Tab-separated table of C-alpha atoms in Angstrom:
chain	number	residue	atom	x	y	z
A	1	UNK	CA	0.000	0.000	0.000
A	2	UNK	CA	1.372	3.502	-1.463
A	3	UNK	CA	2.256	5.372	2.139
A	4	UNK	CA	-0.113	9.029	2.380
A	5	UNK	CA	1.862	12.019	2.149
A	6	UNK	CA	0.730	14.435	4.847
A	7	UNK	CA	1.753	17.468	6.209
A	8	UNK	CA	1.374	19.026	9.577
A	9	UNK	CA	-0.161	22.591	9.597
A	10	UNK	CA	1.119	24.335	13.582
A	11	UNK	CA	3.731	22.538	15.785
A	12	UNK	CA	1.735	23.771	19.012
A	13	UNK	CA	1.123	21.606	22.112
A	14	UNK	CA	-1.117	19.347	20.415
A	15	UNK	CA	1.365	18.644	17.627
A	16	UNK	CA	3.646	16.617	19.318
A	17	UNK	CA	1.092	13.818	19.513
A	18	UNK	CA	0.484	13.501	16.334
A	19	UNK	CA	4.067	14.063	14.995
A	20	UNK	CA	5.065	11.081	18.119
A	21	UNK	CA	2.170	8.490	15.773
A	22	UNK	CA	3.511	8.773	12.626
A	23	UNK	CA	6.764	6.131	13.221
A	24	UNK	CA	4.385	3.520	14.227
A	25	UNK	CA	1.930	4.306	11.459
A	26	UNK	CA	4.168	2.823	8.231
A	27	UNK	CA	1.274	3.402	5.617
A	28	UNK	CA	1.468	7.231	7.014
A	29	UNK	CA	4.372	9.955	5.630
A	30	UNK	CA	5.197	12.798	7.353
A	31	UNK	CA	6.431	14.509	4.196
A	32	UNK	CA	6.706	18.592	5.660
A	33	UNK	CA	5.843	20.864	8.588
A	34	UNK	CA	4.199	24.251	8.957
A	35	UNK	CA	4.716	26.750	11.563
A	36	UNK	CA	5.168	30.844	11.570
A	37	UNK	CA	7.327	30.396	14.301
A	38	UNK	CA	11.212	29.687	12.963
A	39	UNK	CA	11.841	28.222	16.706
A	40	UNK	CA	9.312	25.759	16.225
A	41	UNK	CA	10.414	24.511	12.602
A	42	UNK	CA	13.920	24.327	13.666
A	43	UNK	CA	14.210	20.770	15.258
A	44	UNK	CA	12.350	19.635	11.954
A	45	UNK	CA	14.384	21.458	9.964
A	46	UNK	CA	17.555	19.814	11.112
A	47	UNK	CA	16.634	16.580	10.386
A	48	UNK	CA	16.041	17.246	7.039
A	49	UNK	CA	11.930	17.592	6.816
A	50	UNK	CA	10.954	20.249	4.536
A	51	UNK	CA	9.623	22.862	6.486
A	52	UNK	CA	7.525	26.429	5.895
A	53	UNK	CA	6.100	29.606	7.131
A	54	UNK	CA	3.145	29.677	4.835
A	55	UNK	CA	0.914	26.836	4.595
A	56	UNK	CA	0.010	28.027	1.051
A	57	UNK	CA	3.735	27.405	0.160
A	58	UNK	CA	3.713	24.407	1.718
A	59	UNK	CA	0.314	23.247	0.113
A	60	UNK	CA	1.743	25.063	-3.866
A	61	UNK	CA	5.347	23.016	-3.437
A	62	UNK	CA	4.891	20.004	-2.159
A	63	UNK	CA	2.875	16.892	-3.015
A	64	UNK	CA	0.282	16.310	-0.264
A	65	UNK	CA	-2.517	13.520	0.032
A	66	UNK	CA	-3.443	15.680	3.155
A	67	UNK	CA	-2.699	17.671	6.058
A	68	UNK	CA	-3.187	17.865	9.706
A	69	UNK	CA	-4.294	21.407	11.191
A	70	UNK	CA	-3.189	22.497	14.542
A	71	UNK	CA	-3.058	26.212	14.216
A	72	UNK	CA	-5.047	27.814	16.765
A	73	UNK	CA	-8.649	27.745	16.400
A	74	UNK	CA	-9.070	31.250	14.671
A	75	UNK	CA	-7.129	30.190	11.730
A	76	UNK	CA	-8.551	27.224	11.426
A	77	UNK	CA	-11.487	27.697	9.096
A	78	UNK	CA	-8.913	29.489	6.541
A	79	UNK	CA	-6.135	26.989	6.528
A	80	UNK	CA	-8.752	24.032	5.908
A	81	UNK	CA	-10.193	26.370	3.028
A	82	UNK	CA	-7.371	26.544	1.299
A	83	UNK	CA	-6.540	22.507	1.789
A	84	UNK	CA	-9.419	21.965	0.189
A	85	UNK	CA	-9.353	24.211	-2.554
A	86	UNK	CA	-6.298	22.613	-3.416
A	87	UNK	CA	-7.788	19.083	-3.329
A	88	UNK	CA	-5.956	17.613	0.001
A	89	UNK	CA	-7.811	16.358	2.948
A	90	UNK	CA	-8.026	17.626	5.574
A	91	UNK	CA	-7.904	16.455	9.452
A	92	UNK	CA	-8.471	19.587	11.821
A	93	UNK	CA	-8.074	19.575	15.705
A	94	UNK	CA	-11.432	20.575	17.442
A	95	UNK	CA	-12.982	22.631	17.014
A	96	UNK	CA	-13.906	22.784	13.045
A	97	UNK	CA	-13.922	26.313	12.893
A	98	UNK	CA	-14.749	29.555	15.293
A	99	UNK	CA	-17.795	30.062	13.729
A	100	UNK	CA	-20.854	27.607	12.612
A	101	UNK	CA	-21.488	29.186	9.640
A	102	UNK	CA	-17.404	28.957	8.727
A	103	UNK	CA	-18.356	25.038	9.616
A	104	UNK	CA	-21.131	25.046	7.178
A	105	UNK	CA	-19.211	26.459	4.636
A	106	UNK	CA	-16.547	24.287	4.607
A	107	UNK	CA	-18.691	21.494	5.050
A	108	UNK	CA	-20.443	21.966	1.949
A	109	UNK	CA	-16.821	23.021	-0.403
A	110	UNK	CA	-15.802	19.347	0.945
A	111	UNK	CA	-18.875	17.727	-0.035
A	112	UNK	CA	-18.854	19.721	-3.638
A	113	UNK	CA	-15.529	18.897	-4.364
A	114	UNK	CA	-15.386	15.436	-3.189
A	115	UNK	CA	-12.595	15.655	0.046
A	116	UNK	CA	-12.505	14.362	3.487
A	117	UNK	CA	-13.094	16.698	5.786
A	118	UNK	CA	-12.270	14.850	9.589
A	119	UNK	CA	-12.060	16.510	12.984
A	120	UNK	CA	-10.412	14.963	15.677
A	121	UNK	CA	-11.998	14.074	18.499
A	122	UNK	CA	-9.274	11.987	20.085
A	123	UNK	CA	-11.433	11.000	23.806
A	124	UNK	CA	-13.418	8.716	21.406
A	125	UNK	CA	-10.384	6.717	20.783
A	126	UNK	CA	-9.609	6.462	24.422
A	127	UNK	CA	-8.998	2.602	25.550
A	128	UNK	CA	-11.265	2.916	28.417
A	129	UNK	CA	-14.372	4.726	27.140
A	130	UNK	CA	-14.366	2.173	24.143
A	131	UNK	CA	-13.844	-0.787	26.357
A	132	UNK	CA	-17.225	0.960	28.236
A	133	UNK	CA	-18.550	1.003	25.336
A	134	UNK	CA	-17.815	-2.525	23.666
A	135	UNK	CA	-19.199	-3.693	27.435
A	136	UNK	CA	-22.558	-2.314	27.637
A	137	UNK	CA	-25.789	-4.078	25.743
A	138	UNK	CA	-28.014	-2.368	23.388
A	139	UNK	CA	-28.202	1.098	22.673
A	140	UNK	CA	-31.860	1.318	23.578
A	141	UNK	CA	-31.206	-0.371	27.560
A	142	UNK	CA	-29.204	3.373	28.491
A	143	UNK	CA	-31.168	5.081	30.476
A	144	UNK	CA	-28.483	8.320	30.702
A	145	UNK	CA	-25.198	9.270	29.911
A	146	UNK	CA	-22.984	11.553	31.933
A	147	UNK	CA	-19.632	12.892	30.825
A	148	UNK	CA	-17.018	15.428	32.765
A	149	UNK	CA	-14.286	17.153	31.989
A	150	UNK	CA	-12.542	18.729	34.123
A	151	UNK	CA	-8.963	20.544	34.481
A	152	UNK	CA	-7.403	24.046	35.352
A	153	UNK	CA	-6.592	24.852	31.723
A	154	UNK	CA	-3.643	26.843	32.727
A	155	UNK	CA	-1.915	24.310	33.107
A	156	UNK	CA	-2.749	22.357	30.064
A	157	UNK	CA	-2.300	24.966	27.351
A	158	UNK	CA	1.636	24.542	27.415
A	159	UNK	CA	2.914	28.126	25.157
A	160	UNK	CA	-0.100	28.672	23.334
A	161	UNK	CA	-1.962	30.907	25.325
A	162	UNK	CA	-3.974	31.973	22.744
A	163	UNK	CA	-6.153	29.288	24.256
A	164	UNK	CA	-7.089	31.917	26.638
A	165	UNK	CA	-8.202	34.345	24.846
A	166	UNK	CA	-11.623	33.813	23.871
A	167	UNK	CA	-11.601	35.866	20.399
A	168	UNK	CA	-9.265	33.331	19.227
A	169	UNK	CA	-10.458	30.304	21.063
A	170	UNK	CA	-13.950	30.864	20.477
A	171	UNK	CA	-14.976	31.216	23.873
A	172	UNK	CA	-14.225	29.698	27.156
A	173	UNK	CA	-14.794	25.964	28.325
A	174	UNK	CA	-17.320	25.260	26.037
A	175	UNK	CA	-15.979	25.948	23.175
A	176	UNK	CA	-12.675	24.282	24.363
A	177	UNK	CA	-13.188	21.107	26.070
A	178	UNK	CA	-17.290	20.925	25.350
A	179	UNK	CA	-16.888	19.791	21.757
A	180	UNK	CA	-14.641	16.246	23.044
A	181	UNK	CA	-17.110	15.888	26.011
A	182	UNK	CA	-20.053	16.213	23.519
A	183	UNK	CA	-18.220	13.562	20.922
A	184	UNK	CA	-18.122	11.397	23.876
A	185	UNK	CA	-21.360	11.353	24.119
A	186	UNK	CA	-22.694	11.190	20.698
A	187	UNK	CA	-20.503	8.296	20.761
A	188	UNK	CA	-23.005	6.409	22.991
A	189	UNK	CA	-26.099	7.867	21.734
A	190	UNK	CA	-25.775	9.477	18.376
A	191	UNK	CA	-26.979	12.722	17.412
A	192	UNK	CA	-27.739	15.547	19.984
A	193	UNK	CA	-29.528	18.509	21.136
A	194	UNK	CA	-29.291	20.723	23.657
A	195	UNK	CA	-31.845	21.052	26.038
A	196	UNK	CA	-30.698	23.593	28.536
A	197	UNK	CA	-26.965	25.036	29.815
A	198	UNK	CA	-25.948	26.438	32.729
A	199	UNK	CA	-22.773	28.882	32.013
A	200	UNK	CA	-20.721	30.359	34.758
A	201	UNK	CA	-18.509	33.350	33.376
A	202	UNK	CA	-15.550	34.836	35.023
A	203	UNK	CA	-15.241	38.314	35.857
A	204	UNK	CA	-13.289	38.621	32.398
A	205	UNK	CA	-16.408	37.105	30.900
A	206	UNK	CA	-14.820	33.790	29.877
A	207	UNK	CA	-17.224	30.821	30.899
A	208	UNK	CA	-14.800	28.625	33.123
A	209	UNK	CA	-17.486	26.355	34.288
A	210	UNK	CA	-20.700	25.099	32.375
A	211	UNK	CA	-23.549	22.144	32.791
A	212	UNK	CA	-25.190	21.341	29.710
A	213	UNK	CA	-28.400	19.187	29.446
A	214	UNK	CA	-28.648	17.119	26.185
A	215	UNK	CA	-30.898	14.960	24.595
A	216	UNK	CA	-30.678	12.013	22.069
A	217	UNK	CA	-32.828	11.737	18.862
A	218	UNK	CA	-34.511	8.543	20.735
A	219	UNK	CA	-34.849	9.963	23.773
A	220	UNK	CA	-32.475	9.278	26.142
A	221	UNK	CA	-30.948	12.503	28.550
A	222	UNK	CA	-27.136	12.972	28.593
A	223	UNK	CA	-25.279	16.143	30.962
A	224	UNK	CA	-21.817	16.885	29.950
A	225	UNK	CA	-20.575	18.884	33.254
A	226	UNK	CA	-17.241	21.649	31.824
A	227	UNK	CA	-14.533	22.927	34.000
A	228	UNK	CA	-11.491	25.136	33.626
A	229	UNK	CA	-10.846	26.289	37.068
A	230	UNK	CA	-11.224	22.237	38.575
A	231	UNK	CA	-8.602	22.360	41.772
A	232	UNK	CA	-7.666	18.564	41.871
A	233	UNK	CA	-5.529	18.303	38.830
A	234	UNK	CA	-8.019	16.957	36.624
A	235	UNK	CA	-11.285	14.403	35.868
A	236	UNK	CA	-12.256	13.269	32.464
A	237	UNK	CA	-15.060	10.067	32.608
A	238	UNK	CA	-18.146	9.343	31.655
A	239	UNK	CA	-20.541	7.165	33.395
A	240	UNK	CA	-23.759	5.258	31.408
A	241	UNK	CA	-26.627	4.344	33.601
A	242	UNK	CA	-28.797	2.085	32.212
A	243	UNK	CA	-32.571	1.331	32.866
A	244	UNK	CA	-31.632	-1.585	34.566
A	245	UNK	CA	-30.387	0.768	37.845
A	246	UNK	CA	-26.673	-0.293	37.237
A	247	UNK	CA	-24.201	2.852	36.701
A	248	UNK	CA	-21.403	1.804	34.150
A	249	UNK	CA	-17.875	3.579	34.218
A	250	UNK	CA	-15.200	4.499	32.382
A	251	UNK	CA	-12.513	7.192	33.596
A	252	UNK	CA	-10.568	8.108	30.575
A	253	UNK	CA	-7.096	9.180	32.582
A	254	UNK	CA	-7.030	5.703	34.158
A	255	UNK	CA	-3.874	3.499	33.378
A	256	UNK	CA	-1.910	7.161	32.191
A	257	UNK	CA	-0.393	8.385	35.113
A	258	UNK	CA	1.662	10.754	33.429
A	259	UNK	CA	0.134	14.148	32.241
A	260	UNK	CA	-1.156	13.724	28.990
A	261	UNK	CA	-0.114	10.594	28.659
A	262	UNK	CA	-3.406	9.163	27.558
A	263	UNK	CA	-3.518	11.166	24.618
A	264	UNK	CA	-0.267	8.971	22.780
A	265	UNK	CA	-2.676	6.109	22.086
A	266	UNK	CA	-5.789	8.279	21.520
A	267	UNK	CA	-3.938	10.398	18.815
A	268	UNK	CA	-3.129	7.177	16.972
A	269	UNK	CA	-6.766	6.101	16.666
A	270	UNK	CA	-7.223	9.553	15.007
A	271	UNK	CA	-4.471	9.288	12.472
A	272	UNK	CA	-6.025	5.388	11.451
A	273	UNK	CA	-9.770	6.481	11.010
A	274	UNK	CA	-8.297	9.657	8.647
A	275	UNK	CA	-6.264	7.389	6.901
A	276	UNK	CA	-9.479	5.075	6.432
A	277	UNK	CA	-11.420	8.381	5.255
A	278	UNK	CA	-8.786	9.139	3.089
A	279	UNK	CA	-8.696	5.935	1.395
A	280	UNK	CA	-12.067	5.112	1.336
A	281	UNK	CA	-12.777	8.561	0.368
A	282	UNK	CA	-15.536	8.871	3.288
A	283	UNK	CA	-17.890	12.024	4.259
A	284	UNK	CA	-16.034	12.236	7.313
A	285	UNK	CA	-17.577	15.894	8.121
A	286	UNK	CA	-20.633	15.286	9.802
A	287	UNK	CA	-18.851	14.980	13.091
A	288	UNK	CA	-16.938	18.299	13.196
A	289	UNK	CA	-20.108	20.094	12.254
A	290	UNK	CA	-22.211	18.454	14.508
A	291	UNK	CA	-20.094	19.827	17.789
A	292	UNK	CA	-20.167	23.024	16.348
A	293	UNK	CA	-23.721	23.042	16.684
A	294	UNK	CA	-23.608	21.925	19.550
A	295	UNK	CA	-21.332	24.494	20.996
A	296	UNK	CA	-23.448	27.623	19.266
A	297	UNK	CA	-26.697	26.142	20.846
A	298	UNK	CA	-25.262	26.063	24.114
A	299	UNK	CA	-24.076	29.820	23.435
A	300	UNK	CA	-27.832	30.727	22.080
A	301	UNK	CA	-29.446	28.934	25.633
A	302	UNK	CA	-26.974	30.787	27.632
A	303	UNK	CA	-28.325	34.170	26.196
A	304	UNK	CA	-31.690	33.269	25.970
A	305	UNK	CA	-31.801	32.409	30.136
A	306	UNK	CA	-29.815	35.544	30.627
A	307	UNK	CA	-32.758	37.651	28.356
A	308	UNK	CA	-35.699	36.062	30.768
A	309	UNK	CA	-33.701	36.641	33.693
């Protein structure tokens, strides 16, 4: 099998764990890197990768099957444009874009023209919430679903603070850390709605806590509870009740003591179902679009409570 030529788009935190999956992924090429920082491309550069400060350089010069995006979030509607304009796929950290109609819109140009358009979600590929998964009986025996996630993102965002500023991160904990917790969800009971959210804000006006009631298309009620300012280090799980009266548990950190660690394997699963998107040339968008939704309805409920306060 021909090896995929891809190319990484932003060497921020998140790109180590993807650039870390490529050696043990042999039908995978890392063939170039992208970052505006010259610090950042240096390491790369040494070893001989090509490397650039443009991704439109990157995308005009070299030959791509596709590309990973892990600018920050306010670029990320622009770099994917252009990826797909060029006719390369496109994998893009959460969340799609800042914006649902910049979603929509690229969406729709992948669909026209025929590319994969994949976010990654990478708690869906975490070994405990699938083994929770692969353990529980029918779909239609849940009774509820409840996932947190919880951290002091200070201390997760490494050097990129722009994850702090909520013009370029798109808001606060929701629009961070809700769109995984939501995926975790959907995982269990397929598509979503929002029902009701309650938002705390900061006296900077950044939501740092949130508790957002969700519903299935059959039925069944899901909360996702959202923290950025949780004291105990951190708590990612999700528990599945099911009508039955037993409580079913998966803590996603468990077995990776080290910070982050769970996130080596996790990143791996997203590399393999792009590369099966990629080959199988898949509508892999849905997924990315549906978060986004998610994210602006919890946004629109938030305002609407605050007008009939």
């Amino acid at each position: 099998m021909k090896p995929l030529r891809i190319g990484v788009v932003g060497l921020g935190v998140i790109s180590r764990f993807y650039l870390d999956a490529f050696p043990g992924l042999p039908t995978l090429d890392l063939v170039a890197v992208c970052d505006l920082r010259e610090e950042a491309l240096a390491p790369h550069r040494a070893a001989g990768l090509p490397c650039y400060p443009d991704h439109r350089r990157m995308l005009a010069e070299t030959e791509l099957d596709a590309i990973v995006v892990n600018v920050p979030n306010d670029a990320h509607a622009e770099v994917c444009r252009d990826a797909l304009e060029a006719g390369v796929a496109v994998c893009v950290e959460k969340p799609l874009a800042l914006h649902l109609a910049d979603g929509r819109a690229l969406t729709e140009l992948a669909v026209s023209g025929g590319s994969v358009l994949f976010t990654a979600f990478h708690r869906r590929y975490n070994d405990n919430v699938l083994g929770l998964l692969r353990s529980l009986p029918d779909a239609a025996e849940v009774e509820s679903v409840t996932v947190r996630y919880l951290e002091m993102i200070e201390e997760h965002v490494g050097q990129d603070r722009w994850y702090l500023d909520p013009e370029r991160c798109g808001g606060g904990c929701v629009a961070d850390n809700g769109p995984n917790a939501f995926d975790v969800v959907r995982l269990f009971l397929g598509e979503l709605t929002v029902e009701s959210a309650d938002v705390v804000r900061d006296g900077e006006g950044v939501d740092r806590q949130a508790r957002v009631e969700l519903r299935s298309a059959g039925g069944v009620p899901a909360t996702v509870e959202l923290d950025w300012s949780y004291p105990d280090g951190e708590a990612k799980d999700v528990t599945v009740r099911l009508k039955d009266g037993t409580e079913h548990h998966a803590d996603m950190l468990a077995g990776h003591a080290a910070f982050k660690s769970s996130l080596k394997h996790e990143y791996v699963g997203v590399l393999q179902e792009f590369e099966e998107a990629v080959r199988a040339g898949t509508d892999a968008s849905r997924a990315g679009l549906a978060m986004l939704e998610l994210v602006d309805a919890t946004y629109a409920m938030e305002r609407e409570g605050a007008v009939t306060c």
